[in-house]
Structure formats: C-alpha cells, structure tokens
C-alpha cells in the first residue's frame, strides 16, 4: 500500500467519522429541537389553562361583586322605602284635620294620665287651643304632647315624632317583613 492509498484511506475514514459526527449531531439537534417544541407546547398549554382559570376566577369575582352591589342597592332601596313610609305616616299625622288632631291629643293625654299625675302639657302652638284642664305651654314639636307632673320631675314624651321613632325602633323588623314578603 502506497502513501497515496494510506492518505486516501485516512481522509476517507476522517470523512466517514466527520459524517458520522455530523449525522449524530443532526440527530441530537433534532431531538433537542423536538424536546424543546414539546416543552414549549406543554408550557403554552399550561399557560393557556392558567389563563382560563384566571379568567374564570376573575369572572366569578366580577359576578360576585356585581351580585353584592345589587344586593346592597336593593337593601338601600328597601331602607329608603321603609323610611319614606315612616315619613309619610308622620306627615299624615301632622297634617291631620283639627278634629282628628283633637282626638289624638285627647287619647295621648288619657294615656299620660294613666302613668303620671299630669299638671302641665307641652304642645305645638297649633294644638294649644285644644288643651283644656291643664297648664298648657307651647313648645317646638309638630304635634302630640309632652306631659309633665306638678313638680316637673317626670315628663312623658308623646310627641308625634317620638311616637313614630319608638314605633320605628320597636317594629322596624316586622314592618320590613310585611312590606318585603317574598
């Protein structure tokens, strides 16, 4: 075997080895690229699922917030309706005609007399003409009376405003149930 043949054989073996290395490198690169693509695909799927979960959670939170706001507004409206009902009731009592007001005053004085020995009756200027048999003093109330005993140590407030406030305090829950029965 001559030098030329040895040289060619070495070159051929080197070329084969190079081709083998290049082929292995291409296979390894293809495998790495395939794995990277699979990882990227898995990552994209995971991100998509997390995004969908996040969107669903945000939607649930938005719906819950909207429901809470709707309930808050509904309760506020119910509260306004109830307060308006008390306000209207107070106005009807205050704006009652003279004979009705006189009847209210008579009943309130009777009630006060059952609790204390009434000496003085405080009332509005409008009602003072309807108080008989007691010291009458005008005060700044829209209607009703404030009854006082002789020595001024006990007062009973039966003014219309106080009566309506007491009813509101004691009966608000029942009134709300009646008005808003479902």
JSON list of C-alpha atoms in Angstrom, two decimals:
[
{"chain": "A", "resi": 1, "resn": "UNK", "atom": "CA", "xyz": [0.00, 0.00, 0.00]},
{"chain": "A", "resi": 2, "resn": "UNK", "atom": "CA", "xyz": [1.33, 3.26, -1.05]},
{"chain": "A", "resi": 3, "resn": "UNK", "atom": "CA", "xyz": [1.43, 6.58, 0.64]},
{"chain": "A", "resi": 4, "resn": "UNK", "atom": "CA", "xyz": [-1.31, 7.88, -1.55]},
{"chain": "A", "resi": 5, "resn": "UNK", "atom": "CA", "xyz": [-3.58, 4.99, -0.64]},
{"chain": "A", "resi": 6, "resn": "UNK", "atom": "CA", "xyz": [-2.86, 5.44, 3.10]},
{"chain": "A", "resi": 7, "resn": "UNK", "atom": "CA", "xyz": [-3.56, 9.14, 2.74]},
{"chain": "A", "resi": 8, "resn": "UNK", "atom": "CA", "xyz": [-6.84, 8.44, 0.90]},
{"chain": "A", "resi": 9, "resn": "UNK", "atom": "CA", "xyz": [-7.82, 5.83, 3.47]},
{"chain": "A", "resi": 10, "resn": "UNK", "atom": "CA", "xyz": [-7.16, 8.30, 6.32]},
{"chain": "A", "resi": 11, "resn": "UNK", "atom": "CA", "xyz": [-9.14, 11.00, 4.52]},
{"chain": "A", "resi": 12, "resn": "UNK", "atom": "CA", "xyz": [-11.97, 8.53, 3.82]},
{"chain": "A", "resi": 13, "resn": "UNK", "atom": "CA", "xyz": [-12.03, 7.43, 7.46]},
{"chain": "A", "resi": 14, "resn": "UNK", "atom": "CA", "xyz": [-11.88, 11.06, 8.59]},
{"chain": "A", "resi": 15, "resn": "UNK", "atom": "CA", "xyz": [-14.73, 11.92, 6.21]},
{"chain": "A", "resi": 16, "resn": "UNK", "atom": "CA", "xyz": [-16.75, 8.93, 7.47]},
{"chain": "A", "resi": 17, "resn": "UNK", "atom": "CA", "xyz": [-16.02, 9.93, 11.05]},
{"chain": "A", "resi": 18, "resn": "UNK", "atom": "CA", "xyz": [-16.98, 13.56, 10.26]},
{"chain": "A", "resi": 19, "resn": "UNK", "atom": "CA", "xyz": [-20.17, 12.45, 8.51]},
{"chain": "A", "resi": 20, "resn": "UNK", "atom": "CA", "xyz": [-20.95, 10.16, 11.44]},
{"chain": "A", "resi": 21, "resn": "UNK", "atom": "CA", "xyz": [-20.35, 13.01, 13.92]},
{"chain": "A", "resi": 22, "resn": "UNK", "atom": "CA", "xyz": [-22.38, 15.42, 11.77]},
{"chain": "A", "resi": 23, "resn": "UNK", "atom": "CA", "xyz": [-25.15, 12.84, 11.44]},
{"chain": "A", "resi": 24, "resn": "UNK", "atom": "CA", "xyz": [-25.14, 12.22, 15.20]},
{"chain": "A", "resi": 25, "resn": "UNK", "atom": "CA", "xyz": [-25.08, 15.99, 15.78]},
{"chain": "A", "resi": 26, "resn": "UNK", "atom": "CA", "xyz": [-28.05, 16.47, 13.44]},
{"chain": "A", "resi": 27, "resn": "UNK", "atom": "CA", "xyz": [-29.93, 13.66, 15.20]},
{"chain": "A", "resi": 28, "resn": "UNK", "atom": "CA", "xyz": [-29.08, 15.16, 18.61]},
{"chain": "A", "resi": 29, "resn": "UNK", "atom": "CA", "xyz": [-30.08, 18.65, 17.41]},
{"chain": "A", "resi": 30, "resn": "UNK", "atom": "CA", "xyz": [-33.37, 17.28, 16.00]},
{"chain": "A", "resi": 31, "resn": "UNK", "atom": "CA", "xyz": [-34.01, 15.52, 19.33]},
{"chain": "A", "resi": 32, "resn": "UNK", "atom": "CA", "xyz": [-33.25, 18.71, 21.28]},
{"chain": "A", "resi": 33, "resn": "UNK", "atom": "CA", "xyz": [-35.49, 20.75, 18.96]},
{"chain": "A", "resi": 34, "resn": "UNK", "atom": "CA", "xyz": [-38.29, 18.17, 19.29]},
{"chain": "A", "resi": 35, "resn": "UNK", "atom": "CA", "xyz": [-37.98, 18.18, 23.10]},
{"chain": "A", "resi": 36, "resn": "UNK", "atom": "CA", "xyz": [-37.90, 21.99, 23.11]},
{"chain": "A", "resi": 37, "resn": "UNK", "atom": "CA", "xyz": [-41.03, 22.07, 20.94]},
{"chain": "A", "resi": 38, "resn": "UNK", "atom": "CA", "xyz": [-42.75, 19.58, 23.27]},
{"chain": "A", "resi": 39, "resn": "UNK", "atom": "CA", "xyz": [-41.76, 21.64, 26.31]},
{"chain": "A", "resi": 40, "resn": "UNK", "atom": "CA", "xyz": [-42.93, 24.82, 24.58]},
{"chain": "A", "resi": 41, "resn": "UNK", "atom": "CA", "xyz": [-46.22, 23.13, 23.65]},
{"chain": "A", "resi": 42, "resn": "UNK", "atom": "CA", "xyz": [-46.70, 21.91, 27.24]},
{"chain": "A", "resi": 43, "resn": "UNK", "atom": "CA", "xyz": [-45.80, 25.35, 28.58]},
{"chain": "A", "resi": 44, "resn": "UNK", "atom": "CA", "xyz": [-48.23, 27.05, 26.17]},
{"chain": "A", "resi": 45, "resn": "UNK", "atom": "CA", "xyz": [-50.97, 24.61, 27.25]},
{"chain": "A", "resi": 46, "resn": "UNK", "atom": "CA", "xyz": [-50.17, 25.21, 30.92]},
{"chain": "A", "resi": 47, "resn": "UNK", "atom": "CA", "xyz": [-50.20, 29.00, 30.41]},
{"chain": "A", "resi": 48, "resn": "UNK", "atom": "CA", "xyz": [-53.48, 28.71, 28.46]},
{"chain": "A", "resi": 49, "resn": "UNK", "atom": "CA", "xyz": [-55.08, 26.63, 31.25]},
{"chain": "A", "resi": 50, "resn": "UNK", "atom": "CA", "xyz": [-53.83, 29.04, 33.92]},
{"chain": "A", "resi": 51, "resn": "UNK", "atom": "CA", "xyz": [-55.11, 31.96, 31.86]},
{"chain": "A", "resi": 52, "resn": "UNK", "atom": "CA", "xyz": [-58.50, 30.30, 31.50]},
{"chain": "A", "resi": 53, "resn": "UNK", "atom": "CA", "xyz": [-58.59, 29.58, 35.25]},
{"chain": "A", "resi": 54, "resn": "UNK", "atom": "CA", "xyz": [-57.60, 33.16, 36.00]},
{"chain": "A", "resi": 55, "resn": "UNK", "atom": "CA", "xyz": [-60.23, 34.47, 33.59]},
{"chain": "A", "resi": 56, "resn": "UNK", "atom": "CA", "xyz": [-62.87, 32.18, 35.14]},
{"chain": "A", "resi": 57, "resn": "UNK", "atom": "CA", "xyz": [-61.87, 33.30, 38.65]},
{"chain": "A", "resi": 58, "resn": "UNK", "atom": "CA", "xyz": [-61.98, 36.95, 37.60]},
{"chain": "A", "resi": 59, "resn": "UNK", "atom": "CA", "xyz": [-65.38, 36.37, 36.03]},
{"chain": "A", "resi": 60, "resn": "UNK", "atom": "CA", "xyz": [-66.62, 34.73, 39.24]},
{"chain": "A", "resi": 61, "resn": "UNK", "atom": "CA", "xyz": [-65.22, 37.61, 41.29]},
{"chain": "A", "resi": 62, "resn": "UNK", "atom": "CA", "xyz": [-66.85, 40.11, 38.95]},
{"chain": "A", "resi": 63, "resn": "UNK", "atom": "CA", "xyz": [-70.18, 38.32, 39.16]},
{"chain": "A", "resi": 64, "resn": "UNK", "atom": "CA", "xyz": [-69.92, 38.06, 42.95]},
{"chain": "A", "resi": 65, "resn": "UNK", "atom": "CA", "xyz": [-69.05, 41.75, 43.20]},
{"chain": "A", "resi": 66, "resn": "UNK", "atom": "CA", "xyz": [-71.97, 42.65, 40.92]},
{"chain": "A", "resi": 67, "resn": "UNK", "atom": "CA", "xyz": [-74.33, 40.47, 42.98]},
{"chain": "A", "resi": 68, "resn": "UNK", "atom": "CA", "xyz": [-73.10, 42.07, 46.20]},
{"chain": "A", "resi": 69, "resn": "UNK", "atom": "CA", "xyz": [-73.58, 45.53, 44.74]},
{"chain": "A", "resi": 70, "resn": "UNK", "atom": "CA", "xyz": [-77.06, 44.59, 43.54]},
{"chain": "A", "resi": 71, "resn": "UNK", "atom": "CA", "xyz": [-77.97, 43.29, 47.00]},
{"chain": "A", "resi": 72, "resn": "UNK", "atom": "CA", "xyz": [-76.54, 46.42, 48.61]},
{"chain": "A", "resi": 73, "resn": "UNK", "atom": "CA", "xyz": [-78.57, 48.63, 46.28]},
{"chain": "A", "resi": 74, "resn": "UNK", "atom": "CA", "xyz": [-81.69, 46.55, 46.90]},
{"chain": "A", "resi": 75, "resn": "UNK", "atom": "CA", "xyz": [-81.26, 46.83, 50.67]},
{"chain": "A", "resi": 76, "resn": "UNK", "atom": "CA", "xyz": [-80.63, 50.56, 50.36]},
{"chain": "A", "resi": 77, "resn": "UNK", "atom": "CA", "xyz": [-83.80, 50.94, 48.29]},
{"chain": "A", "resi": 78, "resn": "UNK", "atom": "CA", "xyz": [-85.79, 48.89, 50.82]},
{"chain": "A", "resi": 79, "resn": "UNK", "atom": "CA", "xyz": [-84.41, 51.04, 53.63]},
{"chain": "A", "resi": 80, "resn": "UNK", "atom": "CA", "xyz": [-85.41, 54.18, 51.75]},
{"chain": "A", "resi": 81, "resn": "UNK", "atom": "CA", "xyz": [-88.91, 52.79, 51.16]},
{"chain": "A", "resi": 82, "resn": "UNK", "atom": "CA", "xyz": [-89.33, 51.98, 54.84]},
{"chain": "A", "resi": 83, "resn": "UNK", "atom": "CA", "xyz": [-88.03, 55.39, 55.93]},
{"chain": "A", "resi": 84, "resn": "UNK", "atom": "CA", "xyz": [-90.33, 57.01, 53.36]},
{"chain": "A", "resi": 85, "resn": "UNK", "atom": "CA", "xyz": [-93.27, 55.03, 54.79]},
{"chain": "A", "resi": 86, "resn": "UNK", "atom": "CA", "xyz": [-92.49, 56.35, 58.29]},
{"chain": "A", "resi": 87, "resn": "UNK", "atom": "CA", "xyz": [-92.00, 59.85, 56.94]},
{"chain": "A", "resi": 88, "resn": "UNK", "atom": "CA", "xyz": [-95.34, 59.68, 55.12]},
{"chain": "A", "resi": 89, "resn": "UNK", "atom": "CA", "xyz": [-97.07, 58.34, 58.23]},
{"chain": "A", "resi": 90, "resn": "UNK", "atom": "CA", "xyz": [-95.60, 61.21, 60.26]},
{"chain": "A", "resi": 91, "resn": "UNK", "atom": "CA", "xyz": [-96.76, 63.73, 57.70]},
{"chain": "A", "resi": 92, "resn": "UNK", "atom": "CA", "xyz": [-100.29, 62.28, 57.66]},
{"chain": "A", "resi": 93, "resn": "UNK", "atom": "CA", "xyz": [-100.50, 62.54, 61.45]},
{"chain": "A", "resi": 94, "resn": "UNK", "atom": "CA", "xyz": [-99.09, 66.08, 61.50]},
{"chain": "A", "resi": 95, "resn": "UNK", "atom": "CA", "xyz": [-101.35, 67.22, 58.66]},
{"chain": "A", "resi": 96, "resn": "UNK", "atom": "CA", "xyz": [-104.50, 65.64, 60.10]},
{"chain": "A", "resi": 97, "resn": "UNK", "atom": "CA", "xyz": [-107.52, 67.90, 60.28]},
{"chain": "A", "resi": 98, "resn": "UNK", "atom": "CA", "xyz": [-108.33, 69.68, 63.56]},
{"chain": "A", "resi": 99, "resn": "UNK", "atom": "CA", "xyz": [-110.96, 67.19, 64.75]},
{"chain": "A", "resi": 100, "resn": "UNK", "atom": "CA", "xyz": [-108.58, 64.25, 64.22]},
{"chain": "A", "resi": 101, "resn": "UNK", "atom": "CA", "xyz": [-105.72, 66.11, 65.93]},
{"chain": "A", "resi": 102, "resn": "UNK", "atom": "CA", "xyz": [-108.01, 66.92, 68.84]},
{"chain": "A", "resi": 103, "resn": "UNK", "atom": "CA", "xyz": [-108.89, 63.22, 69.10]},
{"chain": "A", "resi": 104, "resn": "UNK", "atom": "CA", "xyz": [-105.18, 62.28, 69.03]},
{"chain": "A", "resi": 105, "resn": "UNK", "atom": "CA", "xyz": [-104.42, 64.82, 71.78]},
{"chain": "A", "resi": 106, "resn": "UNK", "atom": "CA", "xyz": [-107.29, 63.60, 73.97]},
{"chain": "A", "resi": 107, "resn": "UNK", "atom": "CA", "xyz": [-106.09, 59.97, 73.67]},
{"chain": "A", "resi": 108, "resn": "UNK", "atom": "CA", "xyz": [-102.46, 60.93, 74.37]},
{"chain": "A", "resi": 109, "resn": "UNK", "atom": "CA", "xyz": [-103.46, 62.94, 77.47]},
{"chain": "A", "resi": 110, "resn": "UNK", "atom": "CA", "xyz": [-105.55, 59.99, 78.70]},
{"chain": "A", "resi": 111, "resn": "UNK", "atom": "CA", "xyz": [-102.60, 57.69, 78.23]},
{"chain": "A", "resi": 112, "resn": "UNK", "atom": "CA", "xyz": [-100.26, 60.10, 80.04]},
{"chain": "A", "resi": 113, "resn": "UNK", "atom": "CA", "xyz": [-102.75, 60.45, 82.95]},
{"chain": "A", "resi": 114, "resn": "UNK", "atom": "CA", "xyz": [-102.59, 56.67, 83.45]},
{"chain": "A", "resi": 115, "resn": "UNK", "atom": "CA", "xyz": [-98.84, 56.98, 84.00]},
{"chain": "A", "resi": 116, "resn": "UNK", "atom": "CA", "xyz": [-98.41, 60.24, 85.94]},
{"chain": "A", "resi": 117, "resn": "UNK", "atom": "CA", "xyz": [-100.46, 62.97, 87.62]},
{"chain": "A", "resi": 118, "resn": "UNK", "atom": "CA", "xyz": [-100.41, 65.42, 84.69]},
{"chain": "A", "resi": 119, "resn": "UNK", "atom": "CA", "xyz": [-100.11, 69.09, 85.63]},
{"chain": "A", "resi": 120, "resn": "UNK", "atom": "CA", "xyz": [-98.57, 70.67, 82.53]},
{"chain": "A", "resi": 121, "resn": "UNK", "atom": "CA", "xyz": [-98.96, 69.77, 78.87]},
{"chain": "A", "resi": 122, "resn": "UNK", "atom": "CA", "xyz": [-96.42, 70.96, 76.31]},
{"chain": "A", "resi": 123, "resn": "UNK", "atom": "CA", "xyz": [-97.69, 71.05, 72.75]},
{"chain": "A", "resi": 124, "resn": "UNK", "atom": "CA", "xyz": [-97.35, 72.87, 69.44]},
{"chain": "A", "resi": 125, "resn": "UNK", "atom": "CA", "xyz": [-98.80, 76.33, 69.01]},
{"chain": "A", "resi": 126, "resn": "UNK", "atom": "CA", "xyz": [-101.37, 74.85, 66.63]},
{"chain": "A", "resi": 127, "resn": "UNK", "atom": "CA", "xyz": [-102.58, 72.35, 69.27]},
{"chain": "A", "resi": 128, "resn": "UNK", "atom": "CA", "xyz": [-102.57, 74.67, 72.30]},
{"chain": "A", "resi": 129, "resn": "UNK", "atom": "CA", "xyz": [-106.17, 75.72, 71.67]},
{"chain": "A", "resi": 130, "resn": "UNK", "atom": "CA", "xyz": [-107.27, 72.08, 72.09]},
{"chain": "A", "resi": 131, "resn": "UNK", "atom": "CA", "xyz": [-105.71, 71.57, 75.54]},
{"chain": "A", "resi": 132, "resn": "UNK", "atom": "CA", "xyz": [-108.20, 72.11, 78.36]},
{"chain": "A", "resi": 133, "resn": "UNK", "atom": "CA", "xyz": [-107.94, 71.50, 82.08]},
{"chain": "A", "resi": 134, "resn": "UNK", "atom": "CA", "xyz": [-104.12, 71.61, 82.24]},
{"chain": "A", "resi": 135, "resn": "UNK", "atom": "CA", "xyz": [-101.40, 74.22, 82.20]},
{"chain": "A", "resi": 136, "resn": "UNK", "atom": "CA", "xyz": [-100.51, 74.45, 78.57]},
{"chain": "A", "resi": 137, "resn": "UNK", "atom": "CA", "xyz": [-97.12, 75.56, 77.32]},
{"chain": "A", "resi": 138, "resn": "UNK", "atom": "CA", "xyz": [-96.17, 75.85, 73.70]},
{"chain": "A", "resi": 139, "resn": "UNK", "atom": "CA", "xyz": [-93.03, 74.05, 72.57]},
{"chain": "A", "resi": 140, "resn": "UNK", "atom": "CA", "xyz": [-91.29, 73.29, 69.32]},
{"chain": "A", "resi": 141, "resn": "UNK", "atom": "CA", "xyz": [-92.95, 69.99, 68.33]},
{"chain": "A", "resi": 142, "resn": "UNK", "atom": "CA", "xyz": [-95.07, 69.29, 65.26]},
{"chain": "A", "resi": 143, "resn": "UNK", "atom": "CA", "xyz": [-97.82, 67.58, 67.18]},
{"chain": "A", "resi": 144, "resn": "UNK", "atom": "CA", "xyz": [-98.67, 65.40, 70.11]},
{"chain": "A", "resi": 145, "resn": "UNK", "atom": "CA", "xyz": [-97.87, 66.27, 73.71]},
{"chain": "A", "resi": 146, "resn": "UNK", "atom": "CA", "xyz": [-95.23, 66.18, 76.37]},
{"chain": "A", "resi": 147, "resn": "UNK", "atom": "CA", "xyz": [-96.89, 65.68, 79.75]},
{"chain": "A", "resi": 148, "resn": "UNK", "atom": "CA", "xyz": [-95.25, 66.80, 83.00]},
{"chain": "A", "resi": 149, "resn": "UNK", "atom": "CA", "xyz": [-96.14, 66.18, 86.65]},
{"chain": "A", "resi": 150, "resn": "UNK", "atom": "CA", "xyz": [-96.72, 69.01, 89.16]},
{"chain": "A", "resi": 151, "resn": "UNK", "atom": "CA", "xyz": [-93.17, 69.34, 90.45]},
{"chain": "A", "resi": 152, "resn": "UNK", "atom": "CA", "xyz": [-91.65, 68.94, 86.96]},
{"chain": "A", "resi": 153, "resn": "UNK", "atom": "CA", "xyz": [-89.64, 65.84, 87.87]},
{"chain": "A", "resi": 154, "resn": "UNK", "atom": "CA", "xyz": [-91.32, 63.45, 85.43]},
{"chain": "A", "resi": 155, "resn": "UNK", "atom": "CA", "xyz": [-92.02, 64.03, 81.78]},
{"chain": "A", "resi": 156, "resn": "UNK", "atom": "CA", "xyz": [-93.62, 61.70, 79.27]},
{"chain": "A", "resi": 157, "resn": "UNK", "atom": "CA", "xyz": [-92.91, 62.45, 75.64]},
{"chain": "A", "resi": 158, "resn": "UNK", "atom": "CA", "xyz": [-95.85, 61.58, 73.43]},
{"chain": "A", "resi": 159, "resn": "UNK", "atom": "CA", "xyz": [-94.91, 63.95, 70.64]},
{"chain": "A", "resi": 160, "resn": "UNK", "atom": "CA", "xyz": [-95.68, 62.61, 67.18]},
{"chain": "A", "resi": 161, "resn": "UNK", "atom": "CA", "xyz": [-92.00, 62.48, 66.24]},
{"chain": "A", "resi": 162, "resn": "UNK", "atom": "CA", "xyz": [-91.08, 60.48, 69.34]},
{"chain": "A", "resi": 163, "resn": "UNK", "atom": "CA", "xyz": [-94.04, 58.12, 68.92]},
{"chain": "A", "resi": 164, "resn": "UNK", "atom": "CA", "xyz": [-93.08, 57.40, 65.31]},
{"chain": "A", "resi": 165, "resn": "UNK", "atom": "CA", "xyz": [-89.41, 56.96, 66.29]},
{"chain": "A", "resi": 166, "resn": "UNK", "atom": "CA", "xyz": [-90.43, 54.47, 69.01]},
{"chain": "A", "resi": 167, "resn": "UNK", "atom": "CA", "xyz": [-92.61, 52.53, 66.58]},
{"chain": "A", "resi": 168, "resn": "UNK", "atom": "CA", "xyz": [-89.77, 52.52, 64.08]},
{"chain": "A", "resi": 169, "resn": "UNK", "atom": "CA", "xyz": [-87.32, 51.23, 66.67]},
{"chain": "A", "resi": 170, "resn": "UNK", "atom": "CA", "xyz": [-89.60, 48.51, 68.03]},
{"chain": "A", "resi": 171, "resn": "UNK", "atom": "CA", "xyz": [-91.37, 47.38, 64.87]},
{"chain": "A", "resi": 172, "resn": "UNK", "atom": "CA", "xyz": [-88.92, 48.03, 62.02]},
{"chain": "A", "resi": 173, "resn": "UNK", "atom": "CA", "xyz": [-88.11, 44.36, 61.51]},
{"chain": "A", "resi": 174, "resn": "UNK", "atom": "CA", "xyz": [-91.78, 43.33, 61.41]},
{"chain": "A", "resi": 175, "resn": "UNK", "atom": "CA", "xyz": [-92.66, 46.19, 59.08]},
{"chain": "A", "resi": 176, "resn": "UNK", "atom": "CA", "xyz": [-89.83, 45.25, 56.73]},
{"chain": "A", "resi": 177, "resn": "UNK", "atom": "CA", "xyz": [-91.04, 41.64, 56.68]},
{"chain": "A", "resi": 178, "resn": "UNK", "atom": "CA", "xyz": [-94.58, 42.73, 55.85]},
{"chain": "A", "resi": 179, "resn": "UNK", "atom": "CA", "xyz": [-93.51, 45.15, 53.13]},
{"chain": "A", "resi": 180, "resn": "UNK", "atom": "CA", "xyz": [-90.96, 42.86, 51.51]},
{"chain": "A", "resi": 181, "resn": "UNK", "atom": "CA", "xyz": [-92.53, 39.42, 51.81]},
{"chain": "A", "resi": 182, "resn": "UNK", "atom": "CA", "xyz": [-91.12, 37.14, 49.17]}
]
